Coordinates of C-alpha atoms in Angstrom, one line a residue:
X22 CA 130.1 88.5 107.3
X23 CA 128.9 85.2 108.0
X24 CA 126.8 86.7 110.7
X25 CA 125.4 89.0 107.8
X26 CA 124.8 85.5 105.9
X27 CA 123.7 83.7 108.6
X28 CA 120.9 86.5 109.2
X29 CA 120.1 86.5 105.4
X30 CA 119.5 82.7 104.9
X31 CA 117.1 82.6 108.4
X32 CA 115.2 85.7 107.3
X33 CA 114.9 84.1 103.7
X34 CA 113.7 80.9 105.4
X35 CA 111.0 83.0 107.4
X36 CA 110.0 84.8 104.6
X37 CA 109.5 81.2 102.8
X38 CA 107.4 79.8 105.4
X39 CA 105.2 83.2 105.7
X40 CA 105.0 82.7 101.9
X41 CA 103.7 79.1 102.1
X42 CA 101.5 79.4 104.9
X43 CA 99.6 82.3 103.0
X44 CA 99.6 80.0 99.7
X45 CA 98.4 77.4 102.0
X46 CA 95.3 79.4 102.8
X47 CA 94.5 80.6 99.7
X48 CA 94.8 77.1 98.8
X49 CA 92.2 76.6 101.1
X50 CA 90.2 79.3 100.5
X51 CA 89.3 78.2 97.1
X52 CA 87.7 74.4 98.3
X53 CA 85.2 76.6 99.2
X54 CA 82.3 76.0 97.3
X55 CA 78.2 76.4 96.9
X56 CA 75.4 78.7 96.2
X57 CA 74.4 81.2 98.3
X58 CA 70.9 83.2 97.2
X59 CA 69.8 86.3 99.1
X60 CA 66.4 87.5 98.9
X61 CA 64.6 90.6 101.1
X62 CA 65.4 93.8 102.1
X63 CA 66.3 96.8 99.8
X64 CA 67.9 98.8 102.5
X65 CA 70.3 96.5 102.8
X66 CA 71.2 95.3 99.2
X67 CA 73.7 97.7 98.9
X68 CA 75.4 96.0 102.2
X69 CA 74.8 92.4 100.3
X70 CA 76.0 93.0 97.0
X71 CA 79.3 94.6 98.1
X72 CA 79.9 92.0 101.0
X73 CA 78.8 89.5 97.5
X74 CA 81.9 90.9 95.5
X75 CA 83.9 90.7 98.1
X76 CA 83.7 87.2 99.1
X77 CA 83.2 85.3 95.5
X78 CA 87.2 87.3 95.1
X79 CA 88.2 85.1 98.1
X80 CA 86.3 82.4 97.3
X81 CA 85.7 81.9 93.1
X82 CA 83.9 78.7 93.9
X83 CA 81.1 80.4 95.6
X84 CA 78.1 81.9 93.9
X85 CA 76.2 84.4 95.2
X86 CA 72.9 85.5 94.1
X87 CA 71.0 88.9 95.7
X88 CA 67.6 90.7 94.8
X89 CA 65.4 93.3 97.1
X90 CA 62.0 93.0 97.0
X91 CA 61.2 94.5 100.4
X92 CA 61.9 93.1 103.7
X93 CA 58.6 90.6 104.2
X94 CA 59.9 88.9 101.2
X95 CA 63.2 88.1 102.7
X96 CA 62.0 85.1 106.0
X97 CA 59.0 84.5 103.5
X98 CA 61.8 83.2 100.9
X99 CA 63.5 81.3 103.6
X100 CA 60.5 79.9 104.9
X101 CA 59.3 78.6 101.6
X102 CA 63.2 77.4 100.9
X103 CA 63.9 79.3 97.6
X104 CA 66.5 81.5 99.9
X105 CA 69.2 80.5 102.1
X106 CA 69.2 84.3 103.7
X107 CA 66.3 86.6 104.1
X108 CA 67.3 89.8 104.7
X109 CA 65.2 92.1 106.9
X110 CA 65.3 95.1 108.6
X111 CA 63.8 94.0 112.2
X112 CA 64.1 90.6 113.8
X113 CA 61.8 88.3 111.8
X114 CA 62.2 85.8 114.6
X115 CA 60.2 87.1 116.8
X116 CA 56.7 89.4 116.7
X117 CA 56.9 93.2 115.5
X118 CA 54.2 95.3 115.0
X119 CA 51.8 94.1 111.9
X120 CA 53.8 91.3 111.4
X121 CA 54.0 87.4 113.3
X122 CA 57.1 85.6 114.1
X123 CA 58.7 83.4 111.2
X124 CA 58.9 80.1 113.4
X125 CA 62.3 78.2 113.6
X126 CA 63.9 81.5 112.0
X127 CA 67.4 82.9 113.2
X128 CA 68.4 86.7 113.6
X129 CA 71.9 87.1 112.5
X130 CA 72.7 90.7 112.7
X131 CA 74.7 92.1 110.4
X132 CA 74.3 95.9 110.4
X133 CA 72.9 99.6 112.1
X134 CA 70.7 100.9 109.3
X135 CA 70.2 104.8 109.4
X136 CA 67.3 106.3 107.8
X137 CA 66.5 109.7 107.2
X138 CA 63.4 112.2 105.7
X139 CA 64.1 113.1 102.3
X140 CA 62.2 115.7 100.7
X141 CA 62.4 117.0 96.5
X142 CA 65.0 119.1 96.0
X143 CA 62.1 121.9 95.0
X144 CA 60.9 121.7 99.3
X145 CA 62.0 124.8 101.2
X146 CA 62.0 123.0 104.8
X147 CA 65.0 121.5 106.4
X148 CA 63.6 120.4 109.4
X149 CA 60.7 118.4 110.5
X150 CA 59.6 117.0 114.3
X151 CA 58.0 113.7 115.2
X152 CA 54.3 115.3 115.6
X153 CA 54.7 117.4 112.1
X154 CA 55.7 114.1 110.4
X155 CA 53.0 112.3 112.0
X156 CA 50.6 115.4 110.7
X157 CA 51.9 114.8 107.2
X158 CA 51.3 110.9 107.1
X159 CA 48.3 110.6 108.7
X160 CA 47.2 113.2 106.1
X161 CA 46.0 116.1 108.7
X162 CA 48.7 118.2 107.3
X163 CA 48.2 118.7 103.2
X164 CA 50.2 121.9 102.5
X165 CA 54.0 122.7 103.0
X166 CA 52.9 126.0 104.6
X167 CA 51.7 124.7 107.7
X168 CA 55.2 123.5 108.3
X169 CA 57.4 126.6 107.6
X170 CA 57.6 125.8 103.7
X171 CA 55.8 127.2 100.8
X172 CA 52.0 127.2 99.8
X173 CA 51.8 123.7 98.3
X174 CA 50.7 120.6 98.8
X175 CA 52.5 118.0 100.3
X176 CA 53.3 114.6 98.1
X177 CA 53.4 112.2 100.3
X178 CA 55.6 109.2 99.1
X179 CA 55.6 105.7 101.4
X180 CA 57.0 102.1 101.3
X181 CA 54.3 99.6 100.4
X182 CA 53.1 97.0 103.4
X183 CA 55.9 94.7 104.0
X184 CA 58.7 97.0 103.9
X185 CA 61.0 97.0 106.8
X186 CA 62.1 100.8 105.7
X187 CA 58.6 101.6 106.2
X188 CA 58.2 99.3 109.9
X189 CA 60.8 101.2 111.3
X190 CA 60.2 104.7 109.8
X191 CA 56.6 104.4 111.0
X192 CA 57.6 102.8 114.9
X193 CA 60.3 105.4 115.3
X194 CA 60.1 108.6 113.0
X195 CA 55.8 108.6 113.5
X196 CA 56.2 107.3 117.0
X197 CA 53.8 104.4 115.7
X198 CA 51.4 107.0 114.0
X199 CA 49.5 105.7 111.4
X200 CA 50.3 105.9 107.7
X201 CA 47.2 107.2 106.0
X202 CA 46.4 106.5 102.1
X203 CA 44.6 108.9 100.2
X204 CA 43.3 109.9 97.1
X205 CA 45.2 112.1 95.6
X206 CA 49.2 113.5 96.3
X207 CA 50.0 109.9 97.6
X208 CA 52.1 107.2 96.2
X209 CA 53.6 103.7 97.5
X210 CA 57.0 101.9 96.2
X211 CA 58.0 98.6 96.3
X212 CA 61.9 99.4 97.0
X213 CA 64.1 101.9 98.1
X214 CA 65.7 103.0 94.6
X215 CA 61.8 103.7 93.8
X216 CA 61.5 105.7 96.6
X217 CA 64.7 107.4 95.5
X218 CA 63.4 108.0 92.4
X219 CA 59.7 108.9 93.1
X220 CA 60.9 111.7 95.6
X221 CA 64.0 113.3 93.0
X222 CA 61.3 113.9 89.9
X223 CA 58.2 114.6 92.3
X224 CA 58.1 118.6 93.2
X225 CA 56.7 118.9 96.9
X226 CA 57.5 115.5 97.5
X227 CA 58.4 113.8 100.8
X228 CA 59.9 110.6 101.6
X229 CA 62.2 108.1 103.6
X230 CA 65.0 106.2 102.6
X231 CA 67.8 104.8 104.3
X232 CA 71.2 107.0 104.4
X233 CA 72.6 104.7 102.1
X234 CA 70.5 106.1 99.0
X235 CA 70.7 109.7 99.8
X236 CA 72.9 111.2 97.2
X237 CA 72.6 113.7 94.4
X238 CA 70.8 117.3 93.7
X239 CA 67.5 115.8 93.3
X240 CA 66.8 115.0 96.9
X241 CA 67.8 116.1 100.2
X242 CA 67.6 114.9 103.8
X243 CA 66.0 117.0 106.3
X244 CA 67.1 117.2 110.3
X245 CA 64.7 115.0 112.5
X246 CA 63.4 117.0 115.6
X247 CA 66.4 119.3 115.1
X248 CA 69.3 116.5 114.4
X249 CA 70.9 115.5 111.4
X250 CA 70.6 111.9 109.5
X251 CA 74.1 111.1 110.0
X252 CA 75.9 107.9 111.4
X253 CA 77.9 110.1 114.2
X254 CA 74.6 111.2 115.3
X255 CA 73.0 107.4 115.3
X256 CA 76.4 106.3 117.8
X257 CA 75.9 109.1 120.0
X258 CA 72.6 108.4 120.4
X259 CA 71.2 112.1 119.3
X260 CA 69.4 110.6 116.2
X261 CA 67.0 108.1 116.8
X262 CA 65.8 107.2 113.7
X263 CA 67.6 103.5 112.8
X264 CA 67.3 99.9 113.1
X265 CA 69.9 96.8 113.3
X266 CA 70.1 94.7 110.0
X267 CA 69.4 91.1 109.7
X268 CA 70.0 87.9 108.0
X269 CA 67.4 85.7 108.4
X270 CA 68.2 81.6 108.3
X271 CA 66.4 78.5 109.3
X272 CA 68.3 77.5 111.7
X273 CA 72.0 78.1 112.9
X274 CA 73.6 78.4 109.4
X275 CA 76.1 76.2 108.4
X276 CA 78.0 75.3 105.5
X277 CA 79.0 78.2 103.2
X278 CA 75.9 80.1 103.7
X279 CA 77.7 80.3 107.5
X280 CA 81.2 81.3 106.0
X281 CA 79.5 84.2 104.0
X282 CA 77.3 86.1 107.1
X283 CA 80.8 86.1 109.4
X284 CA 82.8 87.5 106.6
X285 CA 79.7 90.1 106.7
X286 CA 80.0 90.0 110.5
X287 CA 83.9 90.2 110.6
X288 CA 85.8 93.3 111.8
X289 CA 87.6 93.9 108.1
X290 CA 84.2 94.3 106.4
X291 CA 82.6 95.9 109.7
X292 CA 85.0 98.8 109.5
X293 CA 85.6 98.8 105.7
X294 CA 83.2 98.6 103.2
X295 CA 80.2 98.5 104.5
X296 CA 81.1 102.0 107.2
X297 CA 81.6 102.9 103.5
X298 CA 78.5 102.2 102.4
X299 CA 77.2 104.8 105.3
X300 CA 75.8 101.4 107.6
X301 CA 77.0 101.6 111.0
X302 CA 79.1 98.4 112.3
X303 CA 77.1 96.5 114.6
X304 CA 79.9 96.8 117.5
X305 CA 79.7 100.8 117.8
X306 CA 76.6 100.6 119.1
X307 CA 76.1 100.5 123.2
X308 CA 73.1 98.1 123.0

């Protein structure tokens, strides 16, 4: 019995200390204050607003303020110091295609973004290769019967100039082919819930998006060069069509702007909410 006791009071006491040591960090926790305000990509808004929610629970100090306005927008904010983090869909810190280096910039990566080809719902075809989709945007193909589908012409929907949807799309899903306005049955959006939206009430429309957005009747995904736009097909390295996720800072961050991209970068949010969100964690990729 006065084992049984004995037992009792040290687990009690353990308990008690476990108990403290957890107040102790929430205590801690909530010193945590400042303003954090996120300006950029739309592709990965849905990432930052989640990740947002989650750390102004832990931390009630801490504001957090998020918009998408395309991915240029996102190192141009931090450059001009009206954003702490610029988020962008390539590596602003260094030269891409159409676009120069953002001096004194750093790359934090925080994501795998997958996009896919969405067509309207209304499109017979399920599957389109690299030198069809280059047919279709450089405007040499104009009717869905050259491509298996029906006799109609093809809608062609794009991300305006800036958009790091529309970099990556264009470098990976075109091969680098060119994007082609014209006239007539073309339109350009300024985010990706437009692009959502153009391509769900447009009949014969055809799009991109990242996976993120694709949901509902209205729209539908179609195979790339025979794969599927899925994030098992993105690790195993069948789909190609994808991009890391960045948050742009000037400089190393610091402070609570730091505390806020490794709670995005940590392994809890990694492999919860945002493999949720359809994103890929950045450590299931091989390179």
């Amino acid at each position: 019995m006065k084992i049984f006791k004995k037992f009792t009071v040290t687990a009690l006491t353990a308990v008690i200390a476990v108990t403290a040591s957890f107040a102790g960090v929430a205590a801690a926790a909530d010193t945590l204050k400042g303003k954090i305000t996120v300006n950029g990509s739309t592709a990965l808004l849905p990432l930052t607003l989640q990740a947002a929610k989650e750390f102004q629970k832990l931390h009630p100090k801490v504001k957090i303020a998020a918009s998408g306005k395309g991915s240029v927008t996102g190192p141009q904010a931090v450059k001009k110091g009206i954003a702490d983090i610029g988020a962008c869909d390539w590596d602003a810190s260094i030269d891409v295609p159409g676009f120069k280096a953002f001096d004194g910039q750093v790359a934090n990566k925080v994501a795998v973004i997958p996009f896919a080809t969405i067509v309207n719902k209304n499109v017979g075809v399920d599957n389109l290769t690299t030198e069809q989709l280059q047919g279709i945007y450089s405007g040499k193909i104009t009717n869905w019967k050259e491509v298996g589908g029906s006799d109609a012409n093809i809608v062609v929907i794009t991300r305006a100039f800036g958009s790091g949807t529309r970099v990556n799309y264009q470098a990976k899903a075109l091969a680098g082919g060119d994007i082609v306005k014209k006239e007539k049955n073309y339109k350009e959006t300024g985010s990706s819930g437009d692009m959502k939206t153009a391509v769900a009430t447009t009949p014969n429309a055809i799009g991109y998006i990242d996976l993120v957005y694709v949901s509902g009747s209205d729209i539908k995904a179609v195979k790339f060069n025979g794969i599927e736009a899925s994030t098992d097909n993105v690790i195993n390295g069948s789909y190609k069509i994808w991009a890391y996720g960045y948050y742009m800072t000037k400089g190393q961050p610091t402070g609570v702007t730091k505390e806020f991209i490794d709670y995005v970068q940590s392994k809890k949010f990694q492999t919860g909410s945002l493999k949720k969100l359809k994103f890929i964690p950045i450590a299931a990729m091989k390179s």
